[in-house]
Amino acid sequence: MNRRLLWPAVVLALLLLLNLFFTPGFLSIEVKDGHFYGSLIDILRFGAPLVLVSLGMTLVIATGGIDLSVGSVVAISGALACLAISEGTGVFAAVALAVAVALVLGAFNGFLVAVVGIQPIVATLILMVAGRGLAQLITDGQIITVTDASFKVIGGGYLFMLPFGILLALVVLAATVFLTRRLALGLLIESVGGNAEASRLAGLRSRGILITVYAFAALCAGIAGVMVASNVSSADGNNAGLWIELDAILAVVIGGTLLTGGRFSLGGTVLGALVIQTLTTTIYSIGVPPETTLLFKALVVAAVCLLQSAAFRSKVFPQRERPAARPAAKDTTEVAR
Amino acid sequence: MLKKISALVLVGVTAVALTSCGKGDSGTAAPGGGTTTMGFSQVGAESGWRTANTKSVQDAAKTAGIDLKFSDAQQKQENQIKAIRSYIQQKVDVIAFSPVVESGWDTVLKEAKNANIPVILTDRSVDSADKTLYKTFLGSDFVEEGRKAGKWLTEESKSEAGPVNIVELQGTTGSAPANDRKSGFAEVIGADPKFKIVASQSGDFTRAKGKEVMEAFLKSNPDIDVLYAHNDDMALGAIEAIEGAGKVPGKDIKIISVDAVKDGMQALADGKISYIVECSPLLGPQLMDLAKKVLAKEDVPARVVTEETTFTQEQAKKVLASRQY
């Protein structure tokens, strides 16, 4: 396994072990009502929206940017889908509408960053704040409940005995891996993230790449939004996707992608997202009192970040660091921030 | 050229931002003039209950001819403190708010007091030792709601001998309804050792969290008899988790919930929820009355409780059609 992925994987394994200690049947998966059932399935199912959002976030961060608006896009797309369905639109059309609007919002972000030249954190902050209001406007401040069985499938249903949401996340993951690792897109993104100006001089259309990447992040968020809404058969403009942008950024960082842009790791991001979701589930399962939940989370996340820092590791486990057989530049800057 | 485009876009964005900000303060009447101005800081729009509460306040203000400056704190105390400070600066006649959490209000309330602006608390209370910081507190008695839930459970399982395993979905950690509904319930069931709360976690008053936490409860506690949810939305989320686990909500696991919003009442009538303790959000008219009395320097009681009841499944079927929220 890639050394970059080692530490998040170790933490994930430790968390699962901790659960096994408190709940002996934690790792068991049974078949219930013709589908798999168990805590691990839950982690994957509730983690699917985070995985999706984090995938988009990874590419944005790889270009040296950041997208704070994904949480609001989650809320908007869920609200739009539920509103359309509650007004009699077909499920397919409603979902298509929601995802299309998400795509447009993402392109708007990309336009602000690439064409207007606003700093990514500011450009996406606009939609983060305004988008939450937009979602509440769409739902009229109410929670829209929909009782459509086929809509329910997206976030709460099953296919091939597995939750549909997991499969959907896998499909998006596979598509992303294909686009960025089998085609040149990944290289172009890393190049723009490494040095946008040099890339432009080398003949890359960095503007187009930036817009594409932000649109893709919003697309992922849009799909996640539909999934979140479908899971509880309702759209909650105020709470859907609240703070998911922070979890997504954390997942990307835990996965070993640098916030400065350049190289990125999709596998690391997925691992990071699963660490976060496992952490959440762990808190519920082992019964950490709600008052100390945030502290517990912070401690675990701090531990992961410390473990990933090469500087910290070399201080704490000096004998285990191999002599510098390869250029250490990338590794020493790997301090999570 | 590029600069022109960016300038245009910026102008557009600013315009959008301005119009969306301007939505809240509709009236421009000078405070202290003909109309009374009330600054109201709402917790958020986290549940159907809350939106009904917001609507009740807004409608009642319109009827009472009070100019309402409304702000949504999106469940953050700092937003609420900011809103209250801005109301003080705008010199409104009276400030009303539903505190997100119980503690940490002394400073900003003192600022309001120094500016001679009376404060009315609605729906949730604060734990300030100095009771002169606010005029009155209008709202439900959450401890009593917890007690009502506990009493129903003791009645319901009177004949049962074995241990009754209860899981609890708490509201937002630190909020008054979560603290009080927890303690009221614990107080009543604590009298009988057969009741045992096997797990208790925060579901943030939302469906999504209610479902997620209940899924985890179902796996870590194989033997759950009763679910006590601090609001209907969490109960509705939990129902989906229970059904997903192949159990029948309301039968295999009895569900007690608080609020009585429409979706919750529907689930109660459908037999999925067993019992709902009402917590009425329609306190707008009472709030406007109190505000007028306070401004007229009349005496008001320090505590005004909203009128509330409880619902069984049969009662829910009867009143379902007439629920406003």
XYZ file of C-alpha atoms in Angstrom:
662
model
C 0.000 0.000 0.000
C 1.040 3.535 -0.741
C 2.781 4.963 2.356
C 0.577 8.018 2.131
C -2.486 5.841 2.720
C -0.928 3.829 5.517
C -1.745 6.064 8.475
C -5.385 6.812 7.668
C -5.821 3.076 7.089
C -4.240 2.337 10.471
C -6.595 4.782 12.195
C -9.596 3.308 10.398
C -8.568 -0.169 11.535
C -8.059 1.059 15.115
C -11.511 2.657 15.157
C -13.084 -0.554 13.911
C -11.206 -2.528 16.575
C -12.390 -0.109 19.250
C -15.950 -0.737 18.118
C -15.431 -4.464 18.103
C -14.313 -4.182 21.718
C -17.494 -2.364 22.775
C -19.918 -4.105 20.410
C -18.777 -7.690 19.740
C -20.969 -8.074 16.661
C -19.826 -4.829 15.109
C -18.091 -6.324 12.092
C -20.737 -8.933 11.347
C -22.882 -8.485 8.274
C -26.125 -10.380 8.001
C -28.755 -10.642 5.311
C -32.069 -9.069 6.269
C -35.092 -8.609 3.994
C -32.922 -9.630 1.056
C -30.138 -7.126 1.571
C -26.967 -6.835 3.613
C -27.393 -5.370 7.084
C -24.818 -4.344 9.659
C -22.759 -1.531 11.074
C -20.182 -1.663 8.275
C -22.943 -1.296 5.704
C -24.265 1.666 7.703
C -20.886 3.353 7.663
C -20.679 2.967 3.898
C -24.275 4.060 3.377
C -24.190 7.159 5.574
C -20.668 7.869 4.355
C -21.622 7.734 0.670
C -22.682 11.406 0.412
C -19.471 12.475 2.162
C -17.394 10.304 -0.182
C -19.081 11.935 -3.169
C -18.606 15.477 -1.924
C -15.001 14.718 -0.956
C -14.185 13.356 -4.423
C -15.229 16.645 -5.979
C -13.393 18.529 -3.269
C -10.197 16.557 -3.977
C -10.027 17.769 -7.554
C -10.774 21.355 -6.528
C -8.057 21.228 -3.887
C -5.684 19.650 -6.401
C -5.964 22.827 -8.469
C -4.935 24.783 -5.379
C -8.495 25.946 -4.748
C -11.188 25.137 -2.239
C -14.958 24.898 -2.480
C -16.908 26.003 0.582
C -20.249 25.978 -1.191
C -20.765 22.217 -1.509
C -22.885 22.000 1.649
C -25.279 24.598 0.299
C -25.382 22.818 -3.053
C -26.320 19.622 -1.203
C -29.236 21.481 0.388
C -30.315 23.160 -2.855
C -30.306 20.004 -4.931
C -32.192 18.010 -2.289
C -34.730 20.790 -1.925
C -35.230 21.121 -5.681
C -35.668 17.378 -6.173
C -38.223 17.115 -3.353
C -40.086 20.239 -4.445
C -40.328 19.005 -8.035
C -41.530 15.558 -6.939
C -44.059 17.013 -4.523
C -45.450 19.046 -7.403
C -45.929 15.989 -9.558
C -42.765 15.888 -11.654
C -41.425 12.433 -12.393
C -38.558 11.236 -10.221
C -36.109 11.035 -13.097
C -36.883 14.545 -14.315
C -36.768 15.937 -10.774
C -33.366 14.408 -10.056
C -32.053 15.515 -13.443
C -33.245 19.055 -12.720
C -31.584 19.084 -9.292
C -28.277 17.776 -10.610
C -28.366 20.148 -13.596
C -28.895 23.152 -11.325
C -26.004 21.965 -9.161
C -23.840 21.796 -12.266
C -24.765 25.368 -13.203
C -23.977 26.577 -9.673
C -20.591 24.861 -9.886
C -19.885 26.462 -13.233
C -20.739 29.808 -11.628
C -18.136 29.121 -8.931
C -15.634 28.161 -11.606
C -16.429 31.329 -13.537
C -15.783 33.483 -10.463
C -12.480 31.742 -9.799
C -11.122 31.237 -13.298
C -12.488 34.159 -15.281
C -13.092 36.891 -12.719
C -10.085 35.857 -10.690
C -11.664 35.943 -7.221
C -9.832 33.829 -4.658
C -11.522 30.414 -4.411
C -12.259 30.696 -0.687
C -14.065 34.001 -1.218
C -15.736 33.039 -4.475
C -17.287 29.896 -3.017
C -18.117 31.614 0.266
C -20.702 33.624 -1.684
C -22.623 30.520 -2.662
C -22.051 28.915 0.744
C -23.941 31.726 2.478
C -26.424 32.638 -0.230
C -27.058 29.031 -1.224
C -28.294 28.051 2.222
C -30.809 30.879 1.972
C -31.727 29.773 -1.541
C -32.431 26.261 -0.283
C -34.693 27.647 2.422
C -36.417 29.786 -0.175
C -37.075 26.703 -2.311
C -38.516 24.761 0.626
C -40.289 27.877 1.926
C -38.609 27.231 5.270
C -40.567 24.007 5.654
C -39.415 20.416 5.532
C -40.819 18.977 2.306
C -41.815 15.350 2.803
C -42.128 13.148 -0.270
C -43.505 9.624 -0.277
C -42.301 8.414 -3.654
C -41.045 4.843 -3.526
C -38.710 5.150 -6.514
C -37.151 8.365 -5.160
C -36.553 6.564 -1.878
C -34.332 4.050 -3.704
C -31.534 6.561 -4.404
C -30.506 7.077 -0.804
C -32.438 4.456 1.117
C -32.979 1.601 -1.337
C -31.020 -1.466 -2.366
C -29.639 -2.980 -5.566
C -27.758 -6.284 -5.731
C -28.317 -6.538 -1.946
C -26.252 -3.388 -1.401
C -27.522 0.101 -0.542
C -28.018 1.983 -3.790
C -26.150 4.996 -2.410
C -22.943 2.984 -2.023
C -23.192 1.754 -5.605
C -23.819 5.280 -6.833
C -20.754 6.532 -4.962
C -18.718 3.651 -6.438
C -19.829 4.528 -9.959
C -18.829 8.175 -9.469
C -15.535 7.051 -7.936
C -14.830 4.747 -10.884
C -15.688 7.514 -13.355
C -13.439 9.970 -11.516
C -10.559 7.511 -11.400
C -10.998 6.784 -15.089
C -11.152 10.464 -16.073
C -8.191 11.537 -13.977
C -5.926 8.511 -14.052
C -6.616 6.896 -17.420
C -7.100 10.125 -19.330
C -4.835 13.159 -19.192
C -7.276 15.216 -17.095
C -5.642 14.266 -13.786
C -2.241 15.324 -15.063
C -3.665 18.614 -16.312
C -5.354 19.281 -12.941
C -2.137 18.553 -11.051
C -0.261 20.767 -13.446
C -2.645 23.689 -12.919
C -2.461 23.127 -9.161
C 1.314 22.956 -9.248
C 1.751 26.163 -11.176
C -1.182 27.717 -12.988
C 0.879 30.295 -14.820
C 3.497 27.832 -16.026
C 0.713 25.522 -17.181
C -0.877 28.319 -19.152
C 2.457 29.175 -20.768
C 2.910 25.519 -21.598
C -0.315 25.725 -23.566
C -2.912 24.368 -21.115
C -6.326 25.960 -21.012
C -6.239 26.301 -17.245
C -9.394 28.402 -17.238
C -11.461 25.645 -18.786
C -9.935 23.086 -16.440
C -10.781 25.199 -13.389
C -14.400 25.675 -14.456
C -14.712 21.945 -15.157
C -13.323 21.053 -11.748
C -15.671 23.378 -9.828
C -18.620 22.164 -11.899
C -17.628 18.595 -11.106
C -17.438 19.344 -7.373
C -20.926 20.819 -7.478
C -22.166 17.880 -9.548
C -20.920 15.487 -6.858
C -22.546 17.658 -4.199
C -25.768 17.685 -6.220
C -25.871 13.893 -6.374
C -25.053 13.737 -2.662
C -27.892 16.170 -1.970
C -30.412 13.994 -3.765
C -29.060 11.019 -1.828
C -29.359 12.763 1.553
C -32.899 13.933 0.802
C -33.918 10.525 -0.480
C -32.530 8.766 2.590
C -34.988 10.540 4.886
C -37.673 11.093 2.207
C -37.612 14.797 2.885
C -35.770 17.993 2.059
C -34.488 20.094 4.919
C -33.083 23.307 3.483
C -31.611 24.324 6.801
C -29.793 21.168 7.848
C -29.082 19.065 4.765
C -25.352 19.063 4.109
C -24.666 21.440 6.989
C -20.857 21.573 7.568
C -20.289 18.781 5.046
C -17.787 21.079 3.280
C -15.604 21.019 6.382
C -15.844 17.238 6.688
C -14.993 16.948 3.004
C -11.933 19.183 3.317
C -10.879 17.145 6.336
C -11.357 13.911 4.389
C -9.164 15.232 1.595
C -6.473 16.304 4.041
C -6.575 13.030 5.959
C -6.253 11.314 2.581
C -2.911 13.010 2.072
C -3.751 15.604 -0.582
C -2.027 18.903 0.071
C -4.135 22.049 0.358
C -1.485 23.835 -1.700
C -2.568 21.895 -4.769
C -0.730 19.615 -7.119
C -0.688 15.869 -6.467
C -3.890 14.326 -5.212
C -4.990 10.915 -4.011
C -8.563 9.759 -4.688
C -8.025 6.565 -2.710
C -6.784 8.602 0.227
C -9.864 10.805 0.074
C -12.216 7.826 0.138
C -10.265 6.457 3.083
C -10.423 9.852 4.790
C -14.182 10.104 4.324
C -14.620 6.599 5.728
C -12.471 7.483 8.756
C -14.755 10.449 9.472
C -17.968 8.444 9.075
C -16.585 5.559 11.138
C -15.678 8.055 13.822
C -19.256 9.370 13.868
C -20.727 5.884 14.035
C -18.235 4.922 16.741
C -19.405 7.803 18.889
C -23.002 6.578 18.693
C -22.121 2.923 19.197
C -19.776 3.147 22.147
C -21.902 5.829 23.781
C -19.612 8.835 24.038
C -21.730 11.399 25.932
C -23.050 14.074 23.539
C -21.336 16.791 25.583
C -17.893 15.365 24.826
C -18.548 14.217 21.255
C -16.760 17.118 19.607
C -13.747 16.775 21.870
C -13.496 13.076 21.085
C -13.661 13.810 17.355
C -11.056 16.531 17.636
C -8.652 14.225 19.476
C -8.918 11.491 16.861
C -8.536 13.919 13.978
C -5.549 15.544 15.665
C -3.987 12.109 16.100
C -4.471 11.303 12.409
C -2.949 14.597 11.360
C 0.041 14.145 13.667
C 0.622 10.625 12.387
C 0.636 11.934 8.842
C 3.227 14.545 9.564
C 6.642 13.224 8.651
C 8.286 15.761 10.937
C 6.255 14.497 13.896
C 6.900 10.850 13.070
C 10.652 11.336 12.817
C 10.680 12.984 16.253
C 8.551 10.337 17.963
C 9.749 7.207 16.170
C 13.286 8.184 15.132
C 14.600 4.667 14.643
C 11.780 3.727 12.311
C 12.461 6.419 9.760
C 14.397 4.981 6.876
C 17.449 6.923 5.697
C 16.522 9.444 3.078
C 16.507 7.143 0.095
C 14.236 9.443 -1.847
C 13.784 13.192 -2.024
C 12.136 14.151 1.234
C 10.737 17.468 0.044
C 7.201 16.205 -0.630
C 7.077 14.210 2.579
C 8.233 16.832 5.025
C 5.692 19.320 3.766
C 3.061 16.687 4.288
C 2.147 18.229 7.617
C -1.613 18.328 7.720
C -2.944 21.803 8.048
C -12.350 44.111 -21.044
C -11.817 41.462 -18.442
C -11.806 44.076 -15.724
C -15.121 45.432 -16.971
C -16.678 41.984 -16.900
C -15.421 41.301 -13.404
C -16.727 44.669 -12.229
C -20.128 43.873 -13.721
C -20.248 40.476 -12.077
C -19.257 41.962 -8.764
C -21.990 44.571 -9.018
C -24.453 41.798 -9.783
C -23.321 39.691 -6.847
C -23.434 42.647 -4.486
C -26.933 43.487 -5.652
C -28.056 39.930 -4.995
C -26.415 39.986 -1.578
C -28.044 43.309 -0.716
C -31.528 42.287 -1.760
C -31.288 39.057 0.182
C -30.143 40.952 3.254
C -32.921 43.465 2.866
C -35.569 40.769 3.020
C -35.777 40.702 6.778
C -36.491 44.327 7.603
C -39.520 45.240 5.601
C -40.722 48.267 7.477
C -38.803 51.527 7.521
C -40.822 53.294 10.196
C -38.593 55.092 12.664
C -38.487 53.337 16.044
C -40.179 55.288 18.747
C -42.451 56.817 16.126
C -45.966 55.711 15.347
C -45.414 51.958 15.104
C -43.855 49.652 17.643
C -40.777 47.820 16.418
C -39.863 44.365 17.636
C -36.563 42.681 16.955
C -37.004 38.912 16.904
C -34.112 36.478 16.679
C -35.235 32.978 15.758
C -33.165 29.846 16.402
C -33.341 28.693 12.803
C -35.650 26.674 10.603
C -34.471 23.289 11.833
C -37.876 21.640 12.027
C -41.481 21.944 10.971
C -42.213 23.067 14.513
C -39.803 25.972 14.239
C -41.185 27.184 10.926
C -44.719 27.080 12.377
C -43.415 29.117 15.300
C -41.812 31.651 12.942
C -45.010 31.947 10.932
C -47.092 32.416 14.071
C -44.841 35.249 15.270
C -44.800 36.925 11.858
C -48.561 36.661 11.385
C -49.313 37.852 14.908
C -47.005 40.852 14.451
C -48.841 41.805 11.280
C -52.231 41.490 13.004
C -51.053 43.469 16.017
C -49.594 46.201 13.810
C -46.091 45.666 15.165
C -43.160 46.198 12.830
C -41.177 42.967 13.080
C -37.459 42.807 12.374
C -36.830 39.103 11.960
C -33.506 37.293 11.838
C -32.645 33.624 11.550
C -29.651 32.551 13.669
C -29.183 29.213 11.864
C -28.682 27.492 15.222
C -25.639 29.553 16.151
C -25.403 31.547 19.339
C -22.928 34.036 17.868
C -25.378 34.871 15.090
C -28.038 35.480 17.692
C -25.816 37.726 19.785
C -24.951 39.678 16.616
C -28.635 40.031 15.777
C -29.495 41.269 19.270
C -26.626 43.784 19.180
C -27.852 45.080 15.839
C -31.386 45.426 17.273
C -29.931 47.460 20.133
C -28.130 49.686 17.632
C -31.287 50.095 15.607
C -33.047 51.128 18.845
C -36.012 48.788 18.473
C -38.740 49.072 21.126
C -38.634 45.495 22.308
C -36.447 42.459 21.655
C -37.745 38.905 21.653
C -35.682 35.816 21.003
C -35.537 32.044 21.371
C -32.050 31.326 22.739
C -30.161 28.617 20.841
C -28.474 27.448 24.051
C -29.105 28.273 27.698
C -25.892 29.887 28.824
C -23.699 32.783 27.827
C -26.297 35.523 27.456
C -25.469 37.854 30.357
C -23.288 40.330 28.473
C -25.579 40.946 25.555
C -28.676 41.047 27.788
C -26.971 43.649 29.972
C -26.286 45.717 26.865
C -30.005 45.597 26.051
C -30.886 46.520 29.615
C -28.498 49.487 29.570
C -30.124 50.642 26.344
C -33.513 50.393 28.105
C -34.854 47.868 25.645
C -37.050 45.227 27.301
C -36.325 41.611 26.371
C -38.872 38.815 26.158
C -37.675 35.221 25.918
C -39.793 32.919 23.824
C -39.912 29.141 23.737
C -36.519 28.569 25.376
C -35.051 30.035 28.547
C -31.624 31.270 29.613
C -29.776 30.340 32.824
C -28.754 33.876 33.834
C -28.727 34.369 37.596
C -29.898 37.967 37.192
C -33.607 37.653 36.456
C -33.973 41.375 35.796
C -32.155 40.974 32.486
C -35.417 39.972 30.810
C -39.036 40.892 31.445
C -40.699 37.552 30.998
C -40.307 34.109 29.529
C -43.098 32.853 27.308
C -42.934 29.222 26.358
C -43.581 25.603 27.051
C -42.469 23.860 30.216
C -40.020 21.348 28.759
C -39.456 19.573 32.073
C -43.209 19.011 32.301
C -43.179 17.656 28.732
C -40.505 15.168 29.733
C -42.559 14.210 32.779
C -45.676 13.694 30.647
C -43.704 11.364 28.375
C -42.386 9.474 31.391
C -45.832 9.187 32.983
C -47.335 7.690 29.856
C -44.544 5.123 29.731
C -44.987 4.133 33.382
C -48.748 3.727 32.819
C -48.250 1.812 29.573
C -45.778 -0.692 30.974
C -47.374 -1.082 34.394
C -48.065 -4.762 33.801
C -44.620 -5.513 32.400
C -42.198 -7.075 34.841
C -38.928 -7.338 32.990
C -36.487 -4.563 32.359
C -37.738 -1.942 29.890
C -34.821 -0.900 27.703
C -35.097 2.689 26.534
C -33.020 4.543 23.974
C -33.142 8.310 23.882
C -32.606 10.673 20.964
C -31.650 13.977 22.524
C -32.051 17.352 20.924
C -29.197 19.735 20.200
C -26.631 19.308 22.964
C -26.889 22.079 25.531
C -30.262 23.405 24.382
C -32.966 23.917 26.999
C -35.524 21.539 25.444
C -32.905 18.802 25.262
C -31.741 19.331 28.855
C -35.248 19.642 30.314
C -36.998 16.926 28.324
C -34.185 14.610 29.360
C -34.358 15.502 33.054
C -38.182 15.524 33.277
C -38.347 12.085 31.685
C -35.505 10.708 33.801
C -37.150 12.058 36.956
C -40.384 10.114 36.362
C -38.946 6.826 35.127
C -36.158 6.963 37.731
C -38.752 6.022 40.367
C -38.922 2.496 38.995
C -35.673 0.518 38.558
C -37.141 -1.638 35.780
C -36.728 1.291 33.367
C -33.268 1.491 31.939
C -31.922 4.044 29.479
C -29.438 1.916 27.550
C -28.269 4.581 25.121
C -28.715 8.313 24.755
C -27.218 10.436 21.982
C -27.880 13.741 20.299
C -29.781 13.668 17.016
C -29.681 17.450 16.639
C -33.499 17.596 16.271
C -33.174 16.535 12.604
C -34.521 13.558 10.658
C -31.213 12.693 9.021
C -29.352 12.543 12.347
C -32.267 10.784 14.044
C -32.055 8.050 11.447
C -28.272 7.777 11.569
C -28.111 7.582 15.358
C -30.991 5.101 15.561
C -29.236 2.826 13.043
C -26.239 2.757 15.354
C -28.451 2.164 18.431
C -30.137 -0.781 16.728
C -26.791 -2.443 16.103
C -25.178 -1.803 19.463
C -28.317 -2.590 21.517
C -30.118 -5.648 20.184
C -32.913 -5.396 22.727
C -34.695 -2.020 22.551
C -38.255 -1.714 23.888
C -38.867 2.021 23.827
C -37.558 5.005 21.916
C -37.914 8.433 23.493
C -37.223 11.161 20.945
C -37.016 14.796 21.985
C -38.887 15.861 18.841
C -41.025 14.404 16.057
C -38.489 14.874 13.289
C -35.907 12.668 14.994
C -38.629 10.105 15.672
C -39.584 10.158 11.982
C -35.980 9.524 10.991
C -35.703 6.766 13.583
C -38.869 5.099 12.241
C -37.101 4.602 8.908
C -34.110 3.058 10.673
C -36.360 0.739 12.690
C -38.237 -0.355 9.575
C -34.901 -0.922 7.830
C -33.907 -3.228 10.673
C -36.993 -5.352 9.995
C -38.817 -4.258 13.141
C -42.227 -2.630 13.412
C -42.151 0.886 14.856
C -44.880 1.413 17.424
C -45.110 -2.334 18.056
C -41.673 -3.930 18.471
C -40.296 -0.625 19.623
C -42.709 1.855 21.202
C -41.982 5.443 20.264
C -42.662 8.455 22.458
C -42.035 11.864 20.963
C -42.550 15.540 21.707
C -43.926 18.386 19.493
C -46.945 17.089 17.530
C -46.078 18.534 14.100
C -48.226 17.358 11.205
C -45.872 14.650 9.888
C -45.483 13.367 13.431
C -49.249 13.318 14.013
C -49.650 11.420 10.736
C -47.180 8.788 11.949
C -49.029 8.669 15.276
C -52.359 8.137 13.497
C -50.691 5.435 11.365
C -49.633 3.661 14.541
C -45.892 4.131 13.989
C -45.488 6.509 16.918
C -47.136 5.475 20.185
C -47.584 8.762 22.017
C -46.851 12.432 21.422
C -46.564 15.179 24.023
C -47.628 18.446 22.431
C -45.353 21.455 22.390
C -47.287 24.206 20.700
C -45.378 26.673 18.527
C -48.332 29.013 18.057
C -47.272 31.562 20.649
C -47.213 34.603 18.348
C -50.445 36.230 19.619
C -49.410 35.724 23.266
C -46.007 37.232 22.482
C -47.498 40.364 20.903
C -49.866 40.788 23.877
C -46.956 40.541 26.298
C -44.876 42.966 24.230
C -47.663 45.554 24.312
C -48.113 45.125 28.067
C -44.380 45.427 28.688
C -44.196 48.608 26.610
C -47.203 50.043 28.446
C -45.254 49.413 31.680
C -47.900 46.973 32.895
C -46.853 44.137 35.159
C -46.386 40.796 33.460
C -45.777 37.456 35.153
C -42.162 36.318 35.012
C -43.201 33.010 33.490
C -46.016 32.433 30.984
C -46.674 28.841 29.937
C -48.233 27.990 26.561
C -51.310 25.771 26.696
C -50.540 22.243 25.636
C -51.906 18.727 25.644
C -50.891 15.161 24.758
C -52.015 12.814 21.999
C -52.595 9.080 21.839
C -53.023 7.284 18.518
C -56.827 7.518 18.684
C -56.782 11.211 19.520
C -54.374 11.839 16.658
C -56.765 10.302 14.139
C -59.470 12.730 15.280
C -57.489 15.961 15.187
C -55.184 15.157 12.259
C -57.248 17.011 9.666
C -57.280 20.243 11.645
C -53.551 20.499 12.412
C -52.131 23.784 11.167
C -48.484 22.826 11.183
